[in-house]
Amino acid sequence: MRQTSADSLKTDTLKTDRSRLRRAHEKGSYDRDSLHAVLDAMPLCHIGYQIDGKPSVLPTLQWREGDHIYWHGSSASRAIRAMEAADVCLTVTVLDGYVLARSAFHHSVNHRSAMVFGRPQKVTDTAAKQAHLKTMVEMIFPGRWETLRPMTDQEVKATTVLRMPITEGAAKLRSGPPVDDDEDYALAIWAGVVPMSLQLHPPEPDPANLQGLAMPDHLSRIRIG
């Protein structure tokens, strides 16, 4: 049996009329574990919101703490101000491969994606804001926070942290080989998957580093997701 999506359609409180998949619904998952796994695998997200009544999308970094998603930006940012307490849609996508079928119609991509709806709120407590920013740095660059100059009061004031509960959303998953029409499997046409992945390369030092400064050990522990 050829299977290209989630083994089963799992539902919980994340599934709503807005978040449920209308097409290719067999690829949808609504359990927290599936959605959390996608969020944790890719820090880059895109957030859809409205500013002055017009749609816009902001690419930024996100991180998850428990059942909340966080992101940050300048306190002077129009986008950040427009998002606070307003309806937004946050998406994350990981592209895993090109899927080459025996017809153009059935070409596809293997991917993992997550879509979360909600209304973000500003983190107003200064100590909590600093703690969340530390979590962000440590999740992306493990071991780096303690090696850095501490944030100044002005830097903390100039940064806004938004948090949004994960209560409505869906994960969409596709993996495996192409699925062709039954009669096309007899055609002499190569089909398969071209896998792809993000890769971190060796760190490149800043030319302005102090002479003889060694690369810190924690950089060897950086991983995507």
mmCIF file of C-alpha atoms in Angstrom:
data_model
loop_
_atom_site.group_PDB
_atom_site.id
_atom_site.type_symbol
_atom_site.label_atom_id
_atom_site.label_comp_id
_atom_site.label_asym_id
_atom_site.label_seq_id
_atom_site.Cartn_x
_atom_site.Cartn_y
_atom_site.Cartn_z
ATOM 1 C CA MET A 1 0.000 0.000 0.000
ATOM 2 C CA ARG A 2 1.394 3.391 -0.996
ATOM 3 C CA GLN A 3 1.207 5.952 1.812
ATOM 4 C CA THR A 4 2.401 9.549 1.481
ATOM 5 C CA SER A 5 0.894 11.331 4.463
ATOM 6 C CA ALA A 6 0.329 11.046 8.185
ATOM 7 C CA ASP A 7 -0.668 7.524 9.156
ATOM 8 C CA SER A 8 -3.882 8.748 10.660
ATOM 9 C CA LEU A 9 -5.852 11.922 11.123
ATOM 10 C CA LYS A 10 -5.399 12.879 14.751
ATOM 11 C CA THR A 11 -7.720 15.410 16.298
ATOM 12 C CA ASP A 12 -7.713 17.360 19.530
ATOM 13 C CA THR A 13 -8.370 20.938 20.599
ATOM 14 C CA LEU A 14 -6.126 22.308 17.830
ATOM 15 C CA LYS A 15 -8.678 21.365 15.170
ATOM 16 C CA THR A 16 -11.279 24.029 14.409
ATOM 17 C CA ASP A 17 -13.377 24.870 11.403
ATOM 18 C CA ARG A 18 -10.727 27.406 10.418
ATOM 19 C CA SER A 19 -7.718 25.130 10.868
ATOM 20 C CA ARG A 20 -9.048 21.883 9.376
ATOM 21 C CA LEU A 21 -7.772 20.946 5.920
ATOM 22 C CA ARG A 22 -10.417 21.086 3.214
ATOM 23 C CA ARG A 23 -8.284 19.336 0.581
ATOM 24 C CA ALA A 24 -5.724 16.552 1.036
ATOM 25 C CA HIS A 25 -7.154 16.221 4.530
ATOM 26 C CA GLU A 26 -5.415 12.858 4.948
ATOM 27 C CA LYS A 27 -2.141 14.781 5.282
ATOM 28 C CA GLY A 28 -3.381 16.766 8.263
ATOM 29 C CA SER A 29 -2.506 16.203 11.906
ATOM 30 C CA TYR A 30 -4.023 18.185 14.754
ATOM 31 C CA ASP A 31 -2.268 16.668 17.756
ATOM 32 C CA ARG A 32 0.178 18.833 19.658
ATOM 33 C CA ASP A 33 3.138 16.487 19.246
ATOM 34 C CA SER A 34 2.995 16.690 15.445
ATOM 35 C CA LEU A 35 2.624 20.453 15.391
ATOM 36 C CA HIS A 36 5.277 21.013 18.062
ATOM 37 C CA ALA A 37 7.736 18.846 16.141
ATOM 38 C CA VAL A 38 7.453 21.080 13.073
ATOM 39 C CA LEU A 39 7.802 24.279 15.092
ATOM 40 C CA ASP A 40 10.877 22.891 16.856
ATOM 41 C CA ALA A 41 12.488 21.756 13.597
ATOM 42 C CA MET A 42 12.532 25.188 11.920
ATOM 43 C CA PRO A 43 13.074 28.504 13.740
ATOM 44 C CA LEU A 44 12.168 30.617 10.693
ATOM 45 C CA CYS A 45 8.464 31.407 10.479
ATOM 46 C CA HIS A 46 6.186 33.713 8.497
ATOM 47 C CA ILE A 47 3.446 35.637 10.270
ATOM 48 C CA GLY A 48 0.418 36.928 8.401
ATOM 49 C CA TYR A 49 -1.241 40.004 9.890
ATOM 50 C CA GLN A 50 -2.975 43.221 8.886
ATOM 51 C CA ILE A 51 -1.535 46.697 9.111
ATOM 52 C CA ASP A 52 -3.784 49.647 8.324
ATOM 53 C CA GLY A 53 -6.361 47.142 7.083
ATOM 54 C CA LYS A 54 -4.052 45.627 4.478
ATOM 55 C CA PRO A 55 -2.488 42.135 4.561
ATOM 56 C CA SER A 56 1.225 41.674 5.165
ATOM 57 C CA VAL A 57 3.592 38.826 6.036
ATOM 58 C CA LEU A 58 6.619 39.104 8.325
ATOM 59 C CA PRO A 59 9.464 36.556 8.224
ATOM 60 C CA THR A 60 11.072 36.230 11.648
ATOM 61 C CA LEU A 61 12.444 33.692 14.127
ATOM 62 C CA GLN A 62 10.086 31.856 16.453
ATOM 63 C CA TRP A 63 10.665 29.574 19.371
ATOM 64 C CA ARG A 64 8.357 27.401 21.434
ATOM 65 C CA GLU A 65 8.122 27.156 25.193
ATOM 66 C CA GLY A 66 5.548 24.558 26.206
ATOM 67 C CA ASP A 67 2.206 25.408 24.604
ATOM 68 C CA HIS A 68 3.179 28.938 23.566
ATOM 69 C CA ILE A 69 5.021 30.358 20.554
ATOM 70 C CA TYR A 70 7.270 33.381 21.002
ATOM 71 C CA TRP A 71 8.859 35.904 18.680
ATOM 72 C CA HIS A 72 10.487 39.280 19.162
ATOM 73 C CA GLY A 73 11.117 42.532 17.359
ATOM 74 C CA SER A 74 11.870 46.188 17.804
ATOM 75 C CA SER A 75 9.533 48.026 20.155
ATOM 76 C CA ALA A 76 9.312 50.673 17.419
ATOM 77 C CA SER A 77 8.200 48.138 14.789
ATOM 78 C CA ARG A 78 4.839 48.899 13.179
ATOM 79 C CA ALA A 79 4.427 45.199 12.432
ATOM 80 C CA ILE A 80 4.946 44.153 16.048
ATOM 81 C CA ARG A 81 2.519 46.808 17.281
ATOM 82 C CA ALA A 82 -0.068 45.742 14.698
ATOM 83 C CA MET A 83 0.159 42.095 15.762
ATOM 84 C CA GLU A 84 -0.428 42.620 19.482
ATOM 85 C CA ALA A 85 -3.884 41.329 20.500
ATOM 86 C CA ALA A 86 -4.862 41.018 16.805
ATOM 87 C CA ASP A 87 -5.658 37.912 14.778
ATOM 88 C CA VAL A 88 -2.529 36.491 13.139
ATOM 89 C CA CYS A 89 -1.575 33.331 11.287
ATOM 90 C CA LEU A 90 1.911 31.917 11.915
ATOM 91 C CA THR A 91 3.352 29.306 9.558
ATOM 92 C CA VAL A 92 6.493 27.184 9.536
ATOM 93 C CA THR A 93 7.594 24.966 6.648
ATOM 94 C CA VAL A 94 10.414 22.444 6.281
ATOM 95 C CA LEU A 95 11.046 21.300 2.705
ATOM 96 C CA ASP A 96 12.324 17.705 2.683
ATOM 97 C CA GLY A 97 12.481 16.824 -1.000
ATOM 98 C CA TYR A 98 11.173 17.086 -4.557
ATOM 99 C CA VAL A 99 8.800 14.284 -5.536
ATOM 100 C CA LEU A 100 9.047 13.346 -9.224
ATOM 101 C CA ALA A 101 6.100 11.411 -10.556
ATOM 102 C CA ARG A 102 5.343 9.898 -13.966
ATOM 103 C CA SER A 103 3.103 12.812 -14.847
ATOM 104 C CA ALA A 104 3.439 16.536 -14.237
ATOM 105 C CA PHE A 105 0.097 16.474 -12.437
ATOM 106 C CA HIS A 106 1.366 14.205 -9.647
ATOM 107 C CA HIS A 107 4.683 15.954 -8.965
ATOM 108 C CA SER A 108 4.857 17.156 -5.395
ATOM 109 C CA VAL A 109 7.180 17.955 -2.495
ATOM 110 C CA ASN A 110 7.865 16.124 0.736
ATOM 111 C CA HIS A 111 7.483 18.608 3.530
ATOM 112 C CA ARG A 112 6.440 19.311 7.087
ATOM 113 C CA SER A 113 4.427 22.434 7.769
ATOM 114 C CA ALA A 114 2.546 23.961 10.670
ATOM 115 C CA MET A 115 -0.078 26.683 10.778
ATOM 116 C CA VAL A 116 -1.163 28.313 14.033
ATOM 117 C CA PHE A 117 -3.911 30.883 14.515
ATOM 118 C CA GLY A 118 -4.214 33.168 17.508
ATOM 119 C CA ARG A 119 -3.894 36.563 19.130
ATOM 120 C CA PRO A 120 -0.406 37.279 20.500
ATOM 121 C CA GLN A 121 0.107 39.238 23.689
ATOM 122 C CA LYS A 122 3.081 41.344 24.719
ATOM 123 C CA VAL A 123 5.315 40.092 27.532
ATOM 124 C CA THR A 124 5.298 43.105 29.823
ATOM 125 C CA ASP A 125 7.319 41.877 32.799
ATOM 126 C CA THR A 126 10.973 42.853 32.281
ATOM 127 C CA ALA A 127 12.420 39.812 34.038
ATOM 128 C CA ALA A 128 10.144 37.480 32.082
ATOM 129 C CA LYS A 129 11.101 39.186 28.822
ATOM 130 C CA GLN A 130 14.800 38.697 29.558
ATOM 131 C CA ALA A 131 14.188 35.047 30.459
ATOM 132 C CA HIS A 132 12.366 34.401 27.183
ATOM 133 C CA LEU A 133 15.111 36.100 25.155
ATOM 134 C CA LYS A 134 17.683 33.935 26.916
ATOM 135 C CA THR A 135 15.631 30.853 26.031
ATOM 136 C CA MET A 136 15.585 31.916 22.379
ATOM 137 C CA VAL A 137 19.370 32.315 22.250
ATOM 138 C CA GLU A 138 20.004 29.061 24.086
ATOM 139 C CA MET A 139 17.638 27.082 21.880
ATOM 140 C CA ILE A 140 19.346 28.278 18.679
ATOM 141 C CA PHE A 141 22.898 28.675 20.027
ATOM 142 C CA PRO A 142 23.250 26.303 23.021
ATOM 143 C CA GLY A 143 25.768 27.547 25.556
ATOM 144 C CA ARG A 144 26.163 31.020 24.062
ATOM 145 C CA TRP A 145 24.139 33.225 26.430
ATOM 146 C CA GLU A 146 26.598 33.024 29.317
ATOM 147 C CA THR A 147 29.500 34.043 27.045
ATOM 148 C CA LEU A 148 27.802 37.283 25.919
ATOM 149 C CA ARG A 149 27.821 40.792 27.291
ATOM 150 C CA PRO A 150 24.652 41.179 29.404
ATOM 151 C CA MET A 151 21.782 43.062 27.790
ATOM 152 C CA THR A 152 21.498 46.675 28.835
ATOM 153 C CA ASP A 153 18.279 48.140 30.220
ATOM 154 C CA GLN A 154 17.893 50.145 27.014
ATOM 155 C CA GLU A 155 18.274 47.031 24.851
ATOM 156 C CA VAL A 156 15.590 45.248 26.857
ATOM 157 C CA LYS A 157 13.309 48.282 26.598
ATOM 158 C CA ALA A 158 13.874 48.486 22.834
ATOM 159 C CA THR A 159 12.813 44.851 22.353
ATOM 160 C CA THR A 160 9.245 43.565 22.353
ATOM 161 C CA VAL A 161 8.510 39.883 22.955
ATOM 162 C CA LEU A 162 5.164 38.504 21.814
ATOM 163 C CA ARG A 163 3.699 35.197 22.977
ATOM 164 C CA MET A 164 0.779 33.277 21.502
ATOM 165 C CA PRO A 165 -0.936 30.187 22.931
ATOM 166 C CA ILE A 166 -1.048 27.137 20.673
ATOM 167 C CA THR A 167 -4.776 26.436 20.761
ATOM 168 C CA GLU A 168 -5.809 26.411 17.095
ATOM 169 C CA GLY A 169 -3.833 25.050 14.173
ATOM 170 C CA ALA A 170 -2.735 22.102 12.090
ATOM 171 C CA ALA A 171 0.331 20.285 10.855
ATOM 172 C CA LYS A 172 0.501 19.117 7.252
ATOM 173 C CA LEU A 173 2.899 16.278 6.445
ATOM 174 C CA ARG A 174 3.976 14.497 3.291
ATOM 175 C CA SER A 175 6.695 11.868 2.927
ATOM 176 C CA GLY A 176 7.543 8.937 0.705
ATOM 177 C CA PRO A 177 7.533 8.229 -3.038
ATOM 178 C CA PRO A 178 5.205 9.677 -5.680
ATOM 179 C CA VAL A 179 1.646 8.428 -6.039
ATOM 180 C CA ASP A 180 0.731 7.991 -9.701
ATOM 181 C CA ASP A 181 -2.370 6.824 -11.511
ATOM 182 C CA ASP A 182 -2.414 3.023 -11.526
ATOM 183 C CA GLU A 183 -2.002 2.749 -15.297
ATOM 184 C CA ASP A 184 1.073 5.026 -15.246
ATOM 185 C CA TYR A 185 3.214 2.598 -13.235
ATOM 186 C CA ALA A 186 3.747 0.597 -16.420
ATOM 187 C CA LEU A 187 5.342 3.581 -18.193
ATOM 188 C CA ALA A 188 9.110 3.665 -18.748
ATOM 189 C CA ILE A 189 9.491 6.962 -16.910
ATOM 190 C CA TRP A 190 11.864 7.388 -13.968
ATOM 191 C CA ALA A 191 10.131 8.492 -10.793
ATOM 192 C CA GLY A 192 11.373 9.027 -7.276
ATOM 193 C CA VAL A 193 12.408 11.565 -4.654
ATOM 194 C CA VAL A 194 15.233 14.097 -4.591
ATOM 195 C CA PRO A 195 15.877 14.566 -0.841
ATOM 196 C CA MET A 196 16.954 17.937 0.497
ATOM 197 C CA SER A 197 17.977 19.352 3.849
ATOM 198 C CA LEU A 198 19.366 22.488 5.441
ATOM 199 C CA GLN A 199 23.016 22.231 6.413
ATOM 200 C CA LEU A 200 25.164 24.320 8.726
ATOM 201 C CA HIS A 201 28.694 24.975 7.492
ATOM 202 C CA PRO A 202 31.849 25.598 9.566
ATOM 203 C CA PRO A 203 31.721 28.965 11.389
ATOM 204 C CA GLU A 204 33.515 31.877 9.720
ATOM 205 C CA PRO A 205 35.204 34.234 12.208
ATOM 206 C CA ASP A 206 34.561 37.967 12.185
ATOM 207 C CA PRO A 207 37.667 39.746 10.803
ATOM 208 C CA ALA A 208 37.278 42.170 13.717
ATOM 209 C CA ASN A 209 37.790 39.415 16.327
ATOM 210 C CA LEU A 210 40.652 39.965 18.752
ATOM 211 C CA GLN A 211 43.811 38.364 17.459
ATOM 212 C CA GLY A 212 44.253 34.771 18.593
ATOM 213 C CA LEU A 213 40.656 34.429 19.833
ATOM 214 C CA ALA A 214 39.665 30.768 19.608
ATOM 215 C CA MET A 215 36.275 29.588 18.433
ATOM 216 C CA PRO A 216 34.164 28.659 21.500
ATOM 217 C CA ASP A 217 33.290 25.002 22.011
ATOM 218 C CA HIS A 218 29.552 25.696 22.085
ATOM 219 C CA LEU A 219 29.548 26.468 18.351
ATOM 220 C CA SER A 220 30.181 22.784 17.673
ATOM 221 C CA ARG A 221 26.809 22.005 19.290
ATOM 222 C CA ILE A 222 24.657 24.216 17.063
ATOM 223 C CA ARG A 223 22.044 22.279 15.128
ATOM 224 C CA ILE A 224 19.030 23.303 13.066
ATOM 225 C CA GLY A 225 15.986 22.527 15.148
#
